[in-house]
mmCIF file of C-alpha atoms and ligand atoms in Angstrom:
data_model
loop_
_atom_site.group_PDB
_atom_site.id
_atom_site.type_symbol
_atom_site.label_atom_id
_atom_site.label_comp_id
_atom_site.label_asym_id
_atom_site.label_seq_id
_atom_site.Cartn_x
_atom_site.Cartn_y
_atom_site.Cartn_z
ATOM 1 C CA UNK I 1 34.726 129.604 226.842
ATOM 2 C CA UNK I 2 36.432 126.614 225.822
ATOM 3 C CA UNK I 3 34.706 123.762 224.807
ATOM 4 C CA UNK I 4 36.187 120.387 226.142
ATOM 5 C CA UNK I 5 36.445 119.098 222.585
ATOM 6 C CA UNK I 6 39.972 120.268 221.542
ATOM 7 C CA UNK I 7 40.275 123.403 219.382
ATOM 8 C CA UNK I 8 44.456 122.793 218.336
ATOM 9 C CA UNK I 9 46.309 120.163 217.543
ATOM 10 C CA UNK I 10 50.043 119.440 218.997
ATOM 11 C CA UNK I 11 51.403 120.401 215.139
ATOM 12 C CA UNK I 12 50.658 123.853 215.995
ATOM 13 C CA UNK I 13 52.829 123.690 219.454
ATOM 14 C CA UNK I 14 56.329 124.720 218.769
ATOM 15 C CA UNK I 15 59.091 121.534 219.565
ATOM 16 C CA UNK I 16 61.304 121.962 221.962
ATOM 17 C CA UNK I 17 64.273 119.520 223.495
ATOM 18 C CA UNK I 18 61.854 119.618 227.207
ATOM 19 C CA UNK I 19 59.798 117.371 229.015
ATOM 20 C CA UNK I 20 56.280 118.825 230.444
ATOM 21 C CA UNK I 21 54.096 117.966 233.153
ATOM 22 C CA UNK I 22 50.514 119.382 232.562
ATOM 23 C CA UNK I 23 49.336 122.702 234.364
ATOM 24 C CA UNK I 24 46.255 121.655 236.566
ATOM 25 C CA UNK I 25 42.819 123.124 235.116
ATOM 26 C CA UNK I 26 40.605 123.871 238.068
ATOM 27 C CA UNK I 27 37.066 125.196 237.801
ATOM 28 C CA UNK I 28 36.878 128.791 239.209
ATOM 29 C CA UNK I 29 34.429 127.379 242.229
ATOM 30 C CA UNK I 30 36.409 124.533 243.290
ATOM 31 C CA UNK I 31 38.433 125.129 246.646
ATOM 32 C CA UNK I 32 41.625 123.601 244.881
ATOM 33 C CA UNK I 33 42.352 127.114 243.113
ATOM 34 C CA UNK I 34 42.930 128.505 246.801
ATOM 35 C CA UNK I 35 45.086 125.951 247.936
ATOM 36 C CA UNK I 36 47.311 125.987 244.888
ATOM 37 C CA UNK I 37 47.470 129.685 244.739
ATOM 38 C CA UNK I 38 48.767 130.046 248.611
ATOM 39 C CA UNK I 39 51.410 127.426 247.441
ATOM 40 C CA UNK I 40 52.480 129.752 244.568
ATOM 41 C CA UNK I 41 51.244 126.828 242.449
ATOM 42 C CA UNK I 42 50.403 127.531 238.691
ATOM 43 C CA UNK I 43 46.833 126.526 237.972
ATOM 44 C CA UNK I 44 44.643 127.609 235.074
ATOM 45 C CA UNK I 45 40.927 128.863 236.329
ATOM 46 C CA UNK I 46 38.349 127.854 233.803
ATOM 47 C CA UNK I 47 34.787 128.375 233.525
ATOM 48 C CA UNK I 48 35.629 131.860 235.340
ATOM 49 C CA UNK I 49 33.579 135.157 234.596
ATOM 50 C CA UNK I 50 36.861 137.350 234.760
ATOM 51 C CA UNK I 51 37.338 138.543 231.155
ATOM 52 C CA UNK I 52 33.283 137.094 230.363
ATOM 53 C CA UNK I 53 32.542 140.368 229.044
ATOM 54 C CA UNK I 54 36.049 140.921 226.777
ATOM 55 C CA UNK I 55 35.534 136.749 225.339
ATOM 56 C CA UNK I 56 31.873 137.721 224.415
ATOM 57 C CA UNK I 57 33.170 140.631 221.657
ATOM 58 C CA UNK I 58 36.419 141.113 221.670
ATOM 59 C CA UNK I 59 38.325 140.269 218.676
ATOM 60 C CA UNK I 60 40.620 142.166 216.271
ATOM 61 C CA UNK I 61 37.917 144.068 214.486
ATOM 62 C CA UNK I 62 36.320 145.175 217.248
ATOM 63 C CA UNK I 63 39.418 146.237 219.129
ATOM 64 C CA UNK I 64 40.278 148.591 215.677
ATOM 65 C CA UNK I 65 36.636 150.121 216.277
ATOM 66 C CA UNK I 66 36.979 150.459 219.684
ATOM 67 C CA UNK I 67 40.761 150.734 221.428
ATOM 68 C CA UNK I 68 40.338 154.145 220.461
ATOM 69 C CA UNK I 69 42.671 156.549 219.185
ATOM 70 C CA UNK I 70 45.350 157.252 221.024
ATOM 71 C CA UNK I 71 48.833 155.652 219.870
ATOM 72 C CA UNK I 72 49.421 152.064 220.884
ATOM 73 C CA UNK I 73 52.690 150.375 222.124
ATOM 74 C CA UNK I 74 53.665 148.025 219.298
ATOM 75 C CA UNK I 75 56.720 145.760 219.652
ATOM 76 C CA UNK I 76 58.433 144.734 215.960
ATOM 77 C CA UNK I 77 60.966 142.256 215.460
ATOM 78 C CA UNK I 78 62.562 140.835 212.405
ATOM 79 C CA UNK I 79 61.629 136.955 213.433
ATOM 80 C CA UNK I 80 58.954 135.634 215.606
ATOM 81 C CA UNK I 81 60.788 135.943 219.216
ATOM 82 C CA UNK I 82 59.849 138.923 221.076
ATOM 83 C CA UNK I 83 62.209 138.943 223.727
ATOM 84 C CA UNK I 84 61.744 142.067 226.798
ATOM 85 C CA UNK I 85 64.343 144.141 227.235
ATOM 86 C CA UNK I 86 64.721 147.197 229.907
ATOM 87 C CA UNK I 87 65.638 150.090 227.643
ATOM 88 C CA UNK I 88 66.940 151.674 230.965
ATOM 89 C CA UNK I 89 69.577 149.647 231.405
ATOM 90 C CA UNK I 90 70.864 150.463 227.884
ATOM 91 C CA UNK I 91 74.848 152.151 227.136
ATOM 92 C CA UNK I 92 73.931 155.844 226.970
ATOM 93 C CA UNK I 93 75.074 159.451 227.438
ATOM 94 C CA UNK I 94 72.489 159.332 230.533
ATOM 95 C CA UNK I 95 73.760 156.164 231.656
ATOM 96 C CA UNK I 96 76.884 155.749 231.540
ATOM 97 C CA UNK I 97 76.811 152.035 233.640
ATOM 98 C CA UNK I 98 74.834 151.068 230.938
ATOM 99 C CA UNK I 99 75.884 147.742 228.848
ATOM 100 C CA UNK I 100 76.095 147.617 225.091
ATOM 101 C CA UNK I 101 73.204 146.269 223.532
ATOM 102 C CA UNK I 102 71.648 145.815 220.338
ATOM 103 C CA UNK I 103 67.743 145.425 220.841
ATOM 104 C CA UNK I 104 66.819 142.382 219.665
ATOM 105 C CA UNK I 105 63.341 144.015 218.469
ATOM 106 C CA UNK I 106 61.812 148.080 218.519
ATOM 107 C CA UNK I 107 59.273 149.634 219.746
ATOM 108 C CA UNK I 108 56.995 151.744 217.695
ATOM 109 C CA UNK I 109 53.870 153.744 218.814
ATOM 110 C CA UNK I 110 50.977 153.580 216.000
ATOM 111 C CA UNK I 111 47.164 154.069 215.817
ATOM 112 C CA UNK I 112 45.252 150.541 216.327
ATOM 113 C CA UNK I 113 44.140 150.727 212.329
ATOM 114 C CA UNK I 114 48.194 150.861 211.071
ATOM 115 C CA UNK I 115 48.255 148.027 213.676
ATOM 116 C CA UNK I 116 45.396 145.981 212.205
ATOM 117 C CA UNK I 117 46.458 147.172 208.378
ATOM 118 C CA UNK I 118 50.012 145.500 209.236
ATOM 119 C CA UNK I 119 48.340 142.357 210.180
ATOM 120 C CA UNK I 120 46.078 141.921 207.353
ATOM 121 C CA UNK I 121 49.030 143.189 204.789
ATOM 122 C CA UNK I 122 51.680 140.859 206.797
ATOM 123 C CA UNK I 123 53.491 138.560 203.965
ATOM 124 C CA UNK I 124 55.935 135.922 205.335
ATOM 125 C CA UNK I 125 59.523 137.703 205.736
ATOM 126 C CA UNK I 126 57.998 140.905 206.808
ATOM 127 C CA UNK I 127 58.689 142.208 210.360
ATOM 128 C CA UNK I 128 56.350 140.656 212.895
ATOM 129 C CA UNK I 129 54.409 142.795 215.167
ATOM 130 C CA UNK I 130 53.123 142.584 218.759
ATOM 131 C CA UNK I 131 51.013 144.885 220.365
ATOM 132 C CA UNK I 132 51.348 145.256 224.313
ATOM 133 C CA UNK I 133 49.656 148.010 225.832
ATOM 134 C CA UNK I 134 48.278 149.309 229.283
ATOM 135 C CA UNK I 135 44.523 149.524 229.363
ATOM 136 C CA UNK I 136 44.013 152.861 230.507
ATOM 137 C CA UNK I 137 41.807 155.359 230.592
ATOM 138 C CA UNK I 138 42.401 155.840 226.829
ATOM 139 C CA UNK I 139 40.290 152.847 225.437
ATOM 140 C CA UNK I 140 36.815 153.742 223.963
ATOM 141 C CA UNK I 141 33.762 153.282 225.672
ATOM 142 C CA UNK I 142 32.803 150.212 224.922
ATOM 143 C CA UNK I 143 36.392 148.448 226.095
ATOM 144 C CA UNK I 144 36.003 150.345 229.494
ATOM 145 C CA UNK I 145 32.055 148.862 229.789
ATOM 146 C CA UNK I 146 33.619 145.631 229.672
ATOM 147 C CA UNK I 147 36.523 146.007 231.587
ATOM 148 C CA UNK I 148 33.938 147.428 234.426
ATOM 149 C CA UNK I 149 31.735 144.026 234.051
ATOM 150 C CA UNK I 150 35.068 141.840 234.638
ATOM 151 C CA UNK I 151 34.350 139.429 237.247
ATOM 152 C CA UNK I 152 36.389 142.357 240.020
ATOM 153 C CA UNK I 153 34.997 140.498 242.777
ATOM 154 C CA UNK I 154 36.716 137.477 241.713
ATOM 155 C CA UNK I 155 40.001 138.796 241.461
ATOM 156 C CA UNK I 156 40.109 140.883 244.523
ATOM 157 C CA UNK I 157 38.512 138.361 246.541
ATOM 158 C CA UNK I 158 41.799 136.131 245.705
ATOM 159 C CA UNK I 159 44.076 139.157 245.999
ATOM 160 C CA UNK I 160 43.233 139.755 249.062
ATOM 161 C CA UNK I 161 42.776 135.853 250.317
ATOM 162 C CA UNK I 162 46.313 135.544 249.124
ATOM 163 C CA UNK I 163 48.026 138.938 250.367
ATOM 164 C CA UNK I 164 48.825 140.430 247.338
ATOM 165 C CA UNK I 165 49.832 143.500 247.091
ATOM 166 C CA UNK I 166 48.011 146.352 244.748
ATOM 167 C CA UNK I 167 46.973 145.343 241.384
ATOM 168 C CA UNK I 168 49.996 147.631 238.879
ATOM 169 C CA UNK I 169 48.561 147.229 235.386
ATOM 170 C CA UNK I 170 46.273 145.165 233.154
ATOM 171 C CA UNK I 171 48.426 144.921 229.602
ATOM 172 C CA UNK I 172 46.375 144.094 226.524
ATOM 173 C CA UNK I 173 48.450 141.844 224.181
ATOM 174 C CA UNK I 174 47.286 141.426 220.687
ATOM 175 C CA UNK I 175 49.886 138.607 218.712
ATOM 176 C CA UNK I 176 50.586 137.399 215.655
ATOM 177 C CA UNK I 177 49.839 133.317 215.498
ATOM 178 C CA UNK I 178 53.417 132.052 216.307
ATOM 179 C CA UNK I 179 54.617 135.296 217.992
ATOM 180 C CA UNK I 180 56.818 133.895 221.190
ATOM 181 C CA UNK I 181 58.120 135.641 224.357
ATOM 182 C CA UNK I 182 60.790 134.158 225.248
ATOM 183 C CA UNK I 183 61.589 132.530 228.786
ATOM 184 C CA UNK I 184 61.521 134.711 231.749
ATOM 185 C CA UNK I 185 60.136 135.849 235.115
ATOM 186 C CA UNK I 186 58.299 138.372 236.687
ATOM 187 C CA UNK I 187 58.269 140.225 240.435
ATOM 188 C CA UNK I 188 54.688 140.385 240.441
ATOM 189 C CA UNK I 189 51.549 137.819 240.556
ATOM 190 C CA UNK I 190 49.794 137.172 237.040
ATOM 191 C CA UNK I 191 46.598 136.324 236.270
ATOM 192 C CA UNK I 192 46.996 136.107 232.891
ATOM 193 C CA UNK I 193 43.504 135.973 231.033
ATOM 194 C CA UNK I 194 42.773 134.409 227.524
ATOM 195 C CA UNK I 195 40.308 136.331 225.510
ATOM 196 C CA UNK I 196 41.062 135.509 222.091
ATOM 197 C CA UNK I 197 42.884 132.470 219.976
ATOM 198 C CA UNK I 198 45.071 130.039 221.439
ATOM 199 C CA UNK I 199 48.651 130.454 223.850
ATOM 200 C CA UNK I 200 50.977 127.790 224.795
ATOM 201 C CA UNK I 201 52.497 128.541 227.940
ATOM 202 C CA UNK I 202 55.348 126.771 229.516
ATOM 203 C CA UNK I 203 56.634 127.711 233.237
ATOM 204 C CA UNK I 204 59.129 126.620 235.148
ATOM 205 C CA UNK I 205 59.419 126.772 239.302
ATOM 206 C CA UNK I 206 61.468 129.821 240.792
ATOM 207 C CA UNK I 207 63.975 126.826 242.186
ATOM 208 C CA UNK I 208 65.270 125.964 238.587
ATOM 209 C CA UNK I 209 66.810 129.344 238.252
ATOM 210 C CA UNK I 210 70.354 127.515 237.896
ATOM 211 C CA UNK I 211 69.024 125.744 234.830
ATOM 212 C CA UNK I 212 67.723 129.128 233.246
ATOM 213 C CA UNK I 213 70.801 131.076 233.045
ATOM 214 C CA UNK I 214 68.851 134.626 233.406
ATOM 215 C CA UNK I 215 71.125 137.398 231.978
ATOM 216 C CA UNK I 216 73.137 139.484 234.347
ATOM 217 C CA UNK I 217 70.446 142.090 236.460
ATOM 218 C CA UNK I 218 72.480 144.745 235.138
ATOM 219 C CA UNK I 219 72.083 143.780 231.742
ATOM 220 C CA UNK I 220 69.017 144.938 229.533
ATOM 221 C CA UNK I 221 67.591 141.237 229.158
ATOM 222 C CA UNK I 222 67.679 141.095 233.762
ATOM 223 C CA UNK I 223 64.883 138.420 234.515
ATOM 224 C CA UNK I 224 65.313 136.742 230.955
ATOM 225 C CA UNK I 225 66.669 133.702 230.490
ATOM 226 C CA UNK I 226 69.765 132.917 227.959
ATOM 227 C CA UNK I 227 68.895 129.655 226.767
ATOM 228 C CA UNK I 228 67.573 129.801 223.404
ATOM 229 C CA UNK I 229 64.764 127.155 223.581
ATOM 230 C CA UNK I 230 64.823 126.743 219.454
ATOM 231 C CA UNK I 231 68.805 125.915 219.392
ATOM 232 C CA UNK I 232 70.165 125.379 223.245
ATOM 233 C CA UNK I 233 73.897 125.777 223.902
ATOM 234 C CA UNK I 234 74.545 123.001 225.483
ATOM 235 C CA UNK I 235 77.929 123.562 226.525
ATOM 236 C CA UNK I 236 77.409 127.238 227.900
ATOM 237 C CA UNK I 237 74.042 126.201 229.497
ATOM 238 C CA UNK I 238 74.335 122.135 230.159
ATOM 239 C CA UNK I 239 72.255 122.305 233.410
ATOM 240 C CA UNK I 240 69.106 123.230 230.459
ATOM 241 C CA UNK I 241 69.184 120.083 230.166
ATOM 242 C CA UNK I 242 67.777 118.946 233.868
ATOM 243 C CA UNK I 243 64.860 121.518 233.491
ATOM 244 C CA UNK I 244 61.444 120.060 233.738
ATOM 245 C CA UNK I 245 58.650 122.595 232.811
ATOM 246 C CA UNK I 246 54.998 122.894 233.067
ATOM 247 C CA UNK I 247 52.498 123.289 230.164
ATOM 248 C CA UNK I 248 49.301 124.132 229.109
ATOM 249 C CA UNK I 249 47.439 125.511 226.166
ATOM 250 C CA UNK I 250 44.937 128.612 226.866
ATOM 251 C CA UNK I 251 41.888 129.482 225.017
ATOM 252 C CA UNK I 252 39.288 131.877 225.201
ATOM 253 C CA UNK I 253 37.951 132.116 228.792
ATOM 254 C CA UNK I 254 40.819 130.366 230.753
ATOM 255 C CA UNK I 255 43.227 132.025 233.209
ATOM 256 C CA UNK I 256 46.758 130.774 233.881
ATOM 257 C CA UNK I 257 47.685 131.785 237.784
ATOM 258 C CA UNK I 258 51.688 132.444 236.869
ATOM 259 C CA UNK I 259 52.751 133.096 240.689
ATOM 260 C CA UNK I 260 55.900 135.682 241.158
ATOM 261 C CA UNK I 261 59.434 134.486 239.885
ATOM 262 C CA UNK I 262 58.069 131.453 238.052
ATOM 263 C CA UNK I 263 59.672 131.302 234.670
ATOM 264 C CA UNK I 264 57.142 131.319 231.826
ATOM 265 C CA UNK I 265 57.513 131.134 227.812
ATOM 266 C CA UNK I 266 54.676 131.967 226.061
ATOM 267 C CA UNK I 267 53.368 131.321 222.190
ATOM 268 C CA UNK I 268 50.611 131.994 219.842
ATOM 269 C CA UNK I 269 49.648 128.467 218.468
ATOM 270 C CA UNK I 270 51.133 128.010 214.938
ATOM 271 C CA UNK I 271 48.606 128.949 212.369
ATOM 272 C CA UNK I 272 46.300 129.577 214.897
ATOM 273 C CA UNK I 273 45.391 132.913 213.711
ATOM 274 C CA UNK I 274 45.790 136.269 215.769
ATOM 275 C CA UNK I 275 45.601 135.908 219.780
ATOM 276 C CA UNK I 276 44.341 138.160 222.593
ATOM 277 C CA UNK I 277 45.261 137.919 226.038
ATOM 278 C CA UNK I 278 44.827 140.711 228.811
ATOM 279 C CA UNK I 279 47.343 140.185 232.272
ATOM 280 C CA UNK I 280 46.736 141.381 235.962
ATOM 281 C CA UNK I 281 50.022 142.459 237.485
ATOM 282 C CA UNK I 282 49.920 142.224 240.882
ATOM 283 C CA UNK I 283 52.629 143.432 243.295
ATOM 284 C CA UNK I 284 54.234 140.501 245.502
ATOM 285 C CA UNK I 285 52.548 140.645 248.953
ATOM 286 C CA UNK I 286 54.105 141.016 252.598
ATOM 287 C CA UNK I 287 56.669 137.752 252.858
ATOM 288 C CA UNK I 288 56.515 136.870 256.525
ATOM 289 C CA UNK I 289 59.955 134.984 257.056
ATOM 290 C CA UNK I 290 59.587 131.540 257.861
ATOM 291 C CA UNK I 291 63.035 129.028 257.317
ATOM 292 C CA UNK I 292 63.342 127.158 255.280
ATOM 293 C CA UNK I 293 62.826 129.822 252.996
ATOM 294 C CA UNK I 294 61.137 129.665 250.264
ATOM 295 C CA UNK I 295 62.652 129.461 246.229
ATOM 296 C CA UNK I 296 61.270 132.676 245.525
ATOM 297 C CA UNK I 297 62.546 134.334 248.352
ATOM 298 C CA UNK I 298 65.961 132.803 247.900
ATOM 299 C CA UNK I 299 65.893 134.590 243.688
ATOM 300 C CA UNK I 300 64.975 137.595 245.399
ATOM 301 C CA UNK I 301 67.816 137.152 247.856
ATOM 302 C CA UNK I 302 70.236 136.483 244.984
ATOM 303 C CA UNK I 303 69.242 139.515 243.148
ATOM 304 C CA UNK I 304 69.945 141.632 246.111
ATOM 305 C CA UNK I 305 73.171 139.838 246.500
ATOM 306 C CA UNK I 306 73.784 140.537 242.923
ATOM 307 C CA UNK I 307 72.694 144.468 242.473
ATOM 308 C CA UNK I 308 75.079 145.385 245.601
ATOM 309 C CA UNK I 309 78.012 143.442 244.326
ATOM 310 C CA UNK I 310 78.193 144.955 241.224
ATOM 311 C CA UNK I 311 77.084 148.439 242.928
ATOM 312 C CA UNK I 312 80.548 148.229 245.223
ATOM 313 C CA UNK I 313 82.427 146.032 243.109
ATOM 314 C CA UNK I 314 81.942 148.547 240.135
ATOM 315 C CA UNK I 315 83.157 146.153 237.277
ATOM 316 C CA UNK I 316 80.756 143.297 236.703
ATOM 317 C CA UNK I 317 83.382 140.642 235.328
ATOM 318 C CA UNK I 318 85.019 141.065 238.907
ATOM 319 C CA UNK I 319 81.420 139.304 240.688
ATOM 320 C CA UNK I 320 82.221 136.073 239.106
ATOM 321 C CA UNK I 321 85.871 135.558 240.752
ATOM 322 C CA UNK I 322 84.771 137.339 244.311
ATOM 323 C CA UNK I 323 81.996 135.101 244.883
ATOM 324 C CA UNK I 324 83.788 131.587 243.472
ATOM 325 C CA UNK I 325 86.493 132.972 245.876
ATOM 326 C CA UNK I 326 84.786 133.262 248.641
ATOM 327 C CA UNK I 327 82.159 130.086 248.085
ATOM 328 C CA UNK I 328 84.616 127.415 246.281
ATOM 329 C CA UNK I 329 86.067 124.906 248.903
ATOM 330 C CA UNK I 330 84.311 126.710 251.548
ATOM 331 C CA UNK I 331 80.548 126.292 250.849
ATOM 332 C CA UNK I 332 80.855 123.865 248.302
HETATM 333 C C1 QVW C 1 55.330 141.496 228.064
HETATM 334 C C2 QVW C 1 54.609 140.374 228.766
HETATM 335 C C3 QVW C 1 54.154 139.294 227.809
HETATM 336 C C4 QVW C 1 53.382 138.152 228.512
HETATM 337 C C5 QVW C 1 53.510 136.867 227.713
HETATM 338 C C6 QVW C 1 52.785 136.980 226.367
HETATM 339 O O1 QVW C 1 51.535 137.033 226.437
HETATM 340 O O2 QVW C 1 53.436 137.049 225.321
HETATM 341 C C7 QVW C 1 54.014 137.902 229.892
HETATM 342 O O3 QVW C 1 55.137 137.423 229.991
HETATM 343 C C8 QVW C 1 53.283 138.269 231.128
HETATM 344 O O4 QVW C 1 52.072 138.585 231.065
HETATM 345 O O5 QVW C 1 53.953 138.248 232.218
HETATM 346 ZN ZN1 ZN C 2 55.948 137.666 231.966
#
């Protein structure tokens, strides 16, 4: 668990042209997590039991004794920004509405030693790695042991509290120190647990969207924003500039709440050594429609919007003038 006496220091935090408010820290047994979670508030849980078990033992060597053998999903990239991209929605013989794209990073399935060879051989300049990987039913038995003592009752009880829908995965991510993923959102609820090493997350609310530029939905990087934190264009993205995020550094023991559509940017403190962190994905619940909506109904209102204009509209660069057509000097 964290200790209150600081394990960092703000040199290992990457700089960024953005102001931060603090992310709350809430103990796990005080009522305040349940009020900011129905307000699809961020709040990190300490003191929690969730991923007790996983902070107890888990670190790198014990992960290449026990993840067992099957092959692991391992991201690589050329620089330290690991940024998602839907290989679905890639130009292809299969799919022919694809987009041209050149994948900013690959994916390559190895055993968890190559893994753990690659990050004690790493040399600066090499290709950085990221491993991100479902736990499933492949892990040895000591992984599932824990997994079965995670504080389930917990994270149910709030699931449930908070009409969520089914839990979809728990993804294990093992980082390099000063491996980023870039700024995006998700359509599901996070509890995003910190077993190992330190993360930097920053998150922004659903209603900033216009100051996040996210990439087209048909495009490969749909739900990713286009601002480059490191080197913002300015001039292609000035509202950037109005965005006011959220912040907070996890270690081992805390969970961040990231509620559905917020945009979050994540980091392995700077010489901070190797980080683990393990997510629950939870589907978005039943939204009962109440006016004034809400910001993340209005995204998800925009990407419908969106996915049927360029589904009848067939050309994407013909969206832009239909909808300034029929919105400038009418709704504006
Ligand atoms: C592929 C998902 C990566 C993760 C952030 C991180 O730990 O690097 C995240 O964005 C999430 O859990 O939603
Ligand atoms: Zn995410």
């Amino acid at each position: 668990m964290t200790s209150d006496k600081k394990q960092w220091d703000y040199s290992q935090l990457r700089k960024y042209d953005l102001n931060f408010e603090q992310i709350p820290r809430v103990y796990y047994k005080d009522s305040k997590i349940d009020e900011l979670l129905a307000l699809n508030r961020p709040v990190v849980i300490t003191g929690s039991n969730i991923v007790k078990p996983a902070c107890e033992r888990w670190n790198l060597e014990f992960l290449e004794d026990h993840l067992g053998n099957s092959d692991h999903t391992v991201y690589v990239s050329r620089n330290h920004v690991f940024k998602y991209y839907d290989e679905k929605k890639i130009l292809s013989k299969s799919n022919p509405k694809g987009v041209k794209f050149k994948p900013p990073t690959r994916i390559v399935e190895m055993k968890v030693y190559e893994f753990m060879q690659k990050i004690r051989d790493w040399r600066h300049g090499d290709d950085r790695i990221y491993l991100q990987q479902s736990l499933n039913a492949s892990v040895g038995q000591a992984i599932a042991e824990d997994f079965v003592r995670f504080d389930w009752q917990y994270v149910n009880g709030k699931q449930d509290k908070h009409n969520w829908g089914p839990l979809t995965s728990n993804l294990l991510f093992v980082a390099m120190e000063g491996n980023v993923t870039p700024c995006h959102y998700d359509e599901q609820q996070n509890f995003f647990a910190q077993v190992y090493g330190y993360k930097r997350c920053i998150l922004f609310p659903p209603n900033q969207f216009e100051c996040l530029y996210p990439h087209p939905i048909f495009h490969p990087h749909d739900r990713q924003s286009m601002v480059d934190f490191e080197k913002p264009d300015y001039n292609k993205f000035p509202k950037f500039k109005q965005a006011k995020g959220f912040e907070t550094v996890l270690g081992p023991g805390d969970v961040l709440y990231i509620p559905i559509y917020w945009w979050h940017h994540v980091e392995s403190l700077l010489s901070g050594g190797p980080t683990i962190t393990i997510n629950f994905w939870f589907k978005g619940g039943p939204t009962n429609i109440e006016y004034p909506l809400n910001d993340h109904q209005k995204v998800s209102i925009m990407r419908n919007i969106e996915k049927m204009l360029v589904e009848v509209l067939q050309d994407p660069k013909e969206v832009g003038p239909l909808l300034r057509t029929m919105v400038l000097g009418r709704f504006t």
